[in-house]
Amino acid sequence: MKGIEREPLPGFRDFEPADCAQRNFIFNQWRSVAHTFGYEEFDGPIVEALVLFTQKSGPEIVEQLFAFQDKGERAIALRPEMTPSLVRMVGKRLATLKRPTKWFNITEQFRYERPQKGRLRSFYQFNADIIGESSSAADAELIALAIATFQKFGLKKEHFHVRLSDRQLWVLWLKAFGVNQEQEVGALLGILDKWERRSPESIQEDLTASFKDSTKATLFLNTTEVLRKARTLDAIRECFHNCQPSSDMEALEQRLSELKVLLQELESLGVRDWVTLDLTIVRGLAYYTGFVFEVFGNGDQGRALAGGGRYDHLFEKLVGQPMPAVGFAAGDVTLTDLLRKQTLFPPDQSAVDCYVVFEQTERQRALLLAQQLRAAGFSVLYSLDLQKDLGKQQKKAYADDPHYVITLTHELVSQAKAQIKGAESEQIVDLKSLPEYLKQ
Ligand code: HAM
């Protein structure tokens, strides 16, 4: 008989103990860096009302929702990201909110994507957000936090970099082409976000449909290609001057000076060298309003290691009250691939502290000892086979490779003693003093 399917659903993963150990390692490092930056951990439900995600996250996320009706006929969805839930939660207490509020979270997310390298239907994210601070010092701190999390795994400048961009500059660019309406701006930002993955012909097609004017679409395409290549403040300024003379130069200068402040903060935080100015980053999510960034493995073409940015209007749109906010999320899938490639996971630490072996006549005393050692915080195994003789137990114990093998024979127990054998030592010790001996 064939039996049940042994593989998990497409895009989902089984975590066997070695995978779980790696996942826990990632979570522990994320948690420990978040604490050093003074962020508090929060959590929320895995399912939310569907409308929370369909309102403002944008078409890409909506297409990827695991959505269904519950038995109470509510339209619900597995969360594809944490940001809308965070806004909903914080939205309950805006009047008394500590400013800034700095929260982080490590949770599973679900997106019905086509599974491929770096992209699954279930993945974990580390989210960190600052709510209630509009200055770009908050954006800078989050970029520094993102960088610190990757450094914590031993990743260095040759392994990853941050691409920093700005939605407001793009909005100014679109304005210069007469695009002002929120919906049209959103549609064009969508085209800009996918630019890299599309052929010039299909971009041209979409632009012509948006501008309803093929000459304008061509001009936009050609000049945008130049802006996408700008990597300095001066190059951006020059591009606006040369390519689109009708730009609002005052607004441009104002924004460039804000960008300069952000770059200075990054310099002061000692992370400027990790960050490249790169307007090709637009971000797929619809709610970003200001600086946006993504972290990439060097030489990686695929999915980012992390991404985020400022979303100053999402509170107003979802909970009806304005509140500045900025944040990012890093995913575990691309990170795990990178850490495996660079062999940066620690060696498997799953060996137990002690394996207790005994003559079956001493079983009762051996189990008592096992429990005493466990109560003292050591990990302990013993044979669950009620018949296995001492020799067979020892063979099994050494195969499991514990730090210590503790042997109880009838003769030793009658003297209230046990033998303890480690990698480099072998001793007879009083049974009572074993926990103390192990602690040393
Ligand atoms: P996001 O760019 O959609 O942003 O996701 C952030 C990271 O999660 C990505 O860079 C990637 O590492 C990982 N990720 C996303 N989708 C998948 C997938 N299907 N499979 C594997 N990994 C994936 C957000 O989710 C925003 N909510 C981040 C944010 C927080 N913005 C402000 N605060």
PDB file of N, CA, C and O and ligand atoms in Angstrom, residues 81-83 111 113 118-120 123 125 127-129 283 285 287-288 303-309 311 327-331 333-334, ligand 1:
ATOM      1  N   GLU A  81       2.736  38.876   6.447  1.00  0.00           N
ATOM      2  CA  GLU A  81       3.755  39.783   6.972  1.00  0.00           C
ATOM      3  C   GLU A  81       3.239  40.273   8.315  1.00  0.00           C
ATOM      4  O   GLU A  81       2.071  40.087   8.654  1.00  0.00           O
ATOM      5  N   MET A  82       4.106  40.928   9.070  1.00  0.00           N
ATOM      6  CA  MET A  82       3.735  41.308  10.446  1.00  0.00           C
ATOM      7  C   MET A  82       3.269  42.757  10.547  1.00  0.00           C
ATOM      8  O   MET A  82       2.611  43.132  11.517  1.00  0.00           O
ATOM      9  N   THR A  83       3.640  43.592   9.565  1.00  0.00           N
ATOM     10  CA  THR A  83       3.437  45.035   9.731  1.00  0.00           C
ATOM     11  C   THR A  83       1.967  45.430   9.959  1.00  0.00           C
ATOM     12  O   THR A  83       1.693  46.194  10.888  1.00  0.00           O
ATOM     13  N   ARG A 111       2.946  32.945   2.528  1.00  0.00           N
ATOM     14  CA  ARG A 111       2.602  33.598   1.252  1.00  0.00           C
ATOM     15  C   ARG A 111       2.478  32.512   0.188  1.00  0.00           C
ATOM     16  O   ARG A 111       3.387  31.687   0.040  1.00  0.00           O
ATOM     17  N   GLU A 113       3.306  31.790  -2.752  1.00  0.00           N
ATOM     18  CA  GLU A 113       4.201  32.131  -3.864  1.00  0.00           C
ATOM     19  C   GLU A 113       4.549  30.855  -4.613  1.00  0.00           C
ATOM     20  O   GLU A 113       4.353  29.752  -4.105  1.00  0.00           O
ATOM     21  N   GLY A 118      15.125  30.403  -2.257  1.00  0.00           N
ATOM     22  CA  GLY A 118      14.981  31.610  -1.437  1.00  0.00           C
ATOM     23  C   GLY A 118      13.555  32.056  -1.207  1.00  0.00           C
ATOM     24  O   GLY A 118      13.310  33.049  -0.536  1.00  0.00           O
ATOM     25  N   ARG A 119      12.596  31.352  -1.792  1.00  0.00           N
ATOM     26  CA  ARG A 119      11.203  31.783  -1.738  1.00  0.00           C
ATOM     27  C   ARG A 119      10.323  30.588  -1.408  1.00  0.00           C
ATOM     28  O   ARG A 119      10.261  29.620  -2.182  1.00  0.00           O
ATOM     29  N   LEU A 120       9.667  30.610  -0.277  1.00  0.00           N
ATOM     30  CA  LEU A 120       8.805  29.499   0.121  1.00  0.00           C
ATOM     31  C   LEU A 120       7.413  30.021   0.460  1.00  0.00           C
ATOM     32  O   LEU A 120       7.165  31.220   0.406  1.00  0.00           O
ATOM     33  N   PHE A 123       7.747  30.864   5.920  1.00  0.00           N
ATOM     34  CA  PHE A 123       9.110  31.285   6.267  1.00  0.00           C
ATOM     35  C   PHE A 123       9.032  32.089   7.552  1.00  0.00           C
ATOM     36  O   PHE A 123       7.953  32.512   7.973  1.00  0.00           O
ATOM     37  N   GLN A 125      10.315  35.396   9.853  1.00  0.00           N
ATOM     38  CA  GLN A 125      10.853  36.753   9.717  1.00  0.00           C
ATOM     39  C   GLN A 125      11.239  37.301  11.081  1.00  0.00           C
ATOM     40  O   GLN A 125      10.561  37.043  12.084  1.00  0.00           O
ATOM     41  N   ASN A 127      11.207  40.858  12.538  1.00  0.00           N
ATOM     42  CA  ASN A 127      10.710  42.211  12.270  1.00  0.00           C
ATOM     43  C   ASN A 127      11.189  43.156  13.360  1.00  0.00           C
ATOM     44  O   ASN A 127      11.141  42.795  14.541  1.00  0.00           O
ATOM     45  N   ALA A 128      11.633  44.341  12.989  1.00  0.00           N
ATOM     46  CA  ALA A 128      11.965  45.364  13.980  1.00  0.00           C
ATOM     47  C   ALA A 128      11.385  46.682  13.481  1.00  0.00           C
ATOM     48  O   ALA A 128      11.544  47.018  12.303  1.00  0.00           O
ATOM     49  N   ASP A 129      10.694  47.385  14.354  1.00  0.00           N
ATOM     50  CA  ASP A 129      10.015  48.615  13.946  1.00  0.00           C
ATOM     51  C   ASP A 129      10.140  49.689  15.020  1.00  0.00           C
ATOM     52  O   ASP A 129      10.170  49.374  16.205  1.00  0.00           O
ATOM     53  N   ARG A 283      10.700  48.541  -3.568  1.00  0.00           N
ATOM     54  CA  ARG A 283       9.942  47.715  -2.621  1.00  0.00           C
ATOM     55  C   ARG A 283       8.560  47.394  -3.165  1.00  0.00           C
ATOM     56  O   ARG A 283       7.862  48.254  -3.680  1.00  0.00           O
ATOM     57  N   LEU A 285       5.891  46.311  -1.461  1.00  0.00           N
ATOM     58  CA  LEU A 285       4.731  46.634  -0.629  1.00  0.00           C
ATOM     59  C   LEU A 285       4.295  48.084  -0.857  1.00  0.00           C
ATOM     60  O   LEU A 285       5.126  48.970  -1.015  1.00  0.00           O
ATOM     61  N   TYR A 287       2.726  50.327   1.028  1.00  0.00           N
ATOM     62  CA  TYR A 287       2.551  51.349   2.075  1.00  0.00           C
ATOM     63  C   TYR A 287       3.775  52.211   2.381  1.00  0.00           C
ATOM     64  O   TYR A 287       3.703  53.099   3.212  1.00  0.00           O
ATOM     65  N   TYR A 288       4.924  51.977   1.726  1.00  0.00           N
ATOM     66  CA  TYR A 288       6.112  52.766   2.068  1.00  0.00           C
ATOM     67  C   TYR A 288       5.983  54.201   1.558  1.00  0.00           C
ATOM     68  O   TYR A 288       5.441  54.441   0.483  1.00  0.00           O
ATOM     69  N   ARG A 303      16.164  36.587  -4.131  1.00  0.00           N
ATOM     70  CA  ARG A 303      15.406  37.257  -3.072  1.00  0.00           C
ATOM     71  C   ARG A 303      16.338  37.907  -2.051  1.00  0.00           C
ATOM     72  O   ARG A 303      17.391  37.378  -1.714  1.00  0.00           O
ATOM     73  N   ALA A 304      15.891  39.058  -1.547  1.00  0.00           N
ATOM     74  CA  ALA A 304      16.706  39.796  -0.573  1.00  0.00           C
ATOM     75  C   ALA A 304      16.803  39.048   0.754  1.00  0.00           C
ATOM     76  O   ALA A 304      15.973  38.192   1.071  1.00  0.00           O
ATOM     77  N   LEU A 305      17.828  39.413   1.529  1.00  0.00           N
ATOM     78  CA  LEU A 305      17.973  38.891   2.889  1.00  0.00           C
ATOM     79  C   LEU A 305      17.038  39.638   3.839  1.00  0.00           C
ATOM     80  O   LEU A 305      16.591  39.088   4.855  1.00  0.00           O
ATOM     81  N   ALA A 306      16.772  40.905   3.543  1.00  0.00           N
ATOM     82  CA  ALA A 306      15.920  41.724   4.407  1.00  0.00           C
ATOM     83  C   ALA A 306      15.433  42.925   3.618  1.00  0.00           C
ATOM     84  O   ALA A 306      16.032  43.294   2.604  1.00  0.00           O
ATOM     85  N   GLY A 307      14.363  43.525   4.098  1.00  0.00           N
ATOM     86  CA  GLY A 307      13.867  44.728   3.436  1.00  0.00           C
ATOM     87  C   GLY A 307      12.961  45.510   4.356  1.00  0.00           C
ATOM     88  O   GLY A 307      12.348  44.953   5.261  1.00  0.00           O
ATOM     89  N   GLY A 308      12.906  46.818   4.129  1.00  0.00           N
ATOM     90  CA  GLY A 308      12.021  47.627   4.966  1.00  0.00           C
ATOM     91  C   GLY A 308      12.028  49.068   4.539  1.00  0.00           C
ATOM     92  O   GLY A 308      12.509  49.410   3.451  1.00  0.00           O
ATOM     93  N   GLY A 309      11.503  49.914   5.397  1.00  0.00           N
ATOM     94  CA  GLY A 309      11.461  51.335   5.093  1.00  0.00           C
ATOM     95  C   GLY A 309      10.436  52.055   5.942  1.00  0.00           C
ATOM     96  O   GLY A 309       9.855  51.481   6.865  1.00  0.00           O
ATOM     97  N   TYR A 311       6.942  53.947   6.727  1.00  0.00           N
ATOM     98  CA  TYR A 311       5.522  53.851   6.310  1.00  0.00           C
ATOM     99  C   TYR A 311       4.687  54.792   7.169  1.00  0.00           C
ATOM    100  O   TYR A 311       3.913  54.374   8.017  1.00  0.00           O
ATOM    101  N   GLY A 327      10.429  50.455   9.713  1.00  0.00           N
ATOM    102  CA  GLY A 327      10.820  49.123  10.169  1.00  0.00           C
ATOM    103  C   GLY A 327      11.360  48.276   9.039  1.00  0.00           C
ATOM    104  O   GLY A 327      11.406  48.707   7.880  1.00  0.00           O
ATOM    105  N   PHE A 328      11.785  47.074   9.382  1.00  0.00           N
ATOM    106  CA  PHE A 328      12.249  46.139   8.352  1.00  0.00           C
ATOM    107  C   PHE A 328      11.999  44.720   8.831  1.00  0.00           C
ATOM    108  O   PHE A 328      11.713  44.486  10.010  1.00  0.00           O
ATOM    109  N   ALA A 329      12.097  43.787   7.888  1.00  0.00           N
ATOM    110  CA  ALA A 329      12.051  42.369   8.255  1.00  0.00           C
ATOM    111  C   ALA A 329      13.153  41.636   7.517  1.00  0.00           C
ATOM    112  O   ALA A 329      13.446  41.928   6.352  1.00  0.00           O
ATOM    113  N   ALA A 330      13.784  40.683   8.224  1.00  0.00           N
ATOM    114  CA  ALA A 330      14.778  39.791   7.612  1.00  0.00           C
ATOM    115  C   ALA A 330      14.162  38.396   7.597  1.00  0.00           C
ATOM    116  O   ALA A 330      13.465  38.019   8.536  1.00  0.00           O
ATOM    117  N   GLY A 331      14.434  37.628   6.535  1.00  0.00           N
ATOM    118  CA  GLY A 331      13.849  36.291   6.436  1.00  0.00           C
ATOM    119  C   GLY A 331      14.860  35.203   6.756  1.00  0.00           C
ATOM    120  O   GLY A 331      16.069  35.419   6.638  1.00  0.00           O
ATOM    121  N   VAL A 333      14.994  32.155   5.209  1.00  0.00           N
ATOM    122  CA  VAL A 333      15.283  31.203   4.121  1.00  0.00           C
ATOM    123  C   VAL A 333      16.580  31.578   3.401  1.00  0.00           C
ATOM    124  O   VAL A 333      17.513  30.762   3.299  1.00  0.00           O
ATOM    125  N   THR A 334      16.656  32.834   2.948  1.00  0.00           N
ATOM    126  CA  THR A 334      17.877  33.274   2.246  1.00  0.00           C
ATOM    127  C   THR A 334      19.055  33.298   3.218  1.00  0.00           C
ATOM    128  O   THR A 334      20.187  32.990   2.838  1.00  0.00           O
TER     129      THR A 334
HETATM  130  P1  HAM B   1       9.292  41.893   2.611  1.00  0.00           P
HETATM  131  O1  HAM B   1      10.338  42.510   1.760  1.00  0.00           O
HETATM  132  O2  HAM B   1       8.061  41.412   1.952  1.00  0.00           O
HETATM  133  O3  HAM B   1       8.949  42.965   3.734  1.00  0.00           O
HETATM  134  O4  HAM B   1       9.926  40.676   3.408  1.00  0.00           O
HETATM  135  C1  HAM B   1      11.098  40.846   4.174  1.00  0.00           C
HETATM  136  C2  HAM B   1      12.012  39.648   3.994  1.00  0.00           C
HETATM  137  O5  HAM B   1      11.287  38.442   4.277  1.00  0.00           O
HETATM  138  C3  HAM B   1      12.530  39.448   2.574  1.00  0.00           C
HETATM  139  O6  HAM B   1      13.661  40.253   2.336  1.00  0.00           O
HETATM  140  C4  HAM B   1      12.862  37.968   2.569  1.00  0.00           C
HETATM  141  O7  HAM B   1      14.105  37.714   3.196  1.00  0.00           O
HETATM  142  C5  HAM B   1      11.769  37.394   3.453  1.00  0.00           C
HETATM  143  N1  HAM B   1      10.687  36.848   2.620  1.00  0.00           N
HETATM  144  C6  HAM B   1       9.619  37.486   2.117  1.00  0.00           C
HETATM  145  N2  HAM B   1       8.850  36.646   1.395  1.00  0.00           N
HETATM  146  C7  HAM B   1       9.450  35.427   1.449  1.00  0.00           C
HETATM  147  C8  HAM B   1       9.157  34.132   0.922  1.00  0.00           C
HETATM  148  N3  HAM B   1       8.062  33.892   0.190  1.00  0.00           N
HETATM  149  N4  HAM B   1      10.008  33.123   1.186  1.00  0.00           N
HETATM  150  C9  HAM B   1      11.115  33.319   1.929  1.00  0.00           C
HETATM  151  N5  HAM B   1      11.441  34.517   2.465  1.00  0.00           N
HETATM  152  C10 HAM B   1      10.620  35.562   2.227  1.00  0.00           C
HETATM  153  C11 HAM B   1       7.975  42.796   4.679  1.00  0.00           C
HETATM  154  O8  HAM B   1       7.440  41.754   4.940  1.00  0.00           O
HETATM  155  C12 HAM B   1       7.683  44.059   5.469  1.00  0.00           C
HETATM  156  N6  HAM B   1       6.498  43.816   6.272  1.00  0.00           N
HETATM  157  C13 HAM B   1       8.907  44.402   6.310  1.00  0.00           C
HETATM  158  C14 HAM B   1       8.680  45.613   7.186  1.00  0.00           C
HETATM  159  C15 HAM B   1       8.631  45.624   8.545  1.00  0.00           C
HETATM  160  N7  HAM B   1       8.510  46.845   6.748  1.00  0.00           N
HETATM  161  C16 HAM B   1       8.337  47.630   7.797  1.00  0.00           C
HETATM  162  N8  HAM B   1       8.401  46.896   8.897  1.00  0.00           N
END
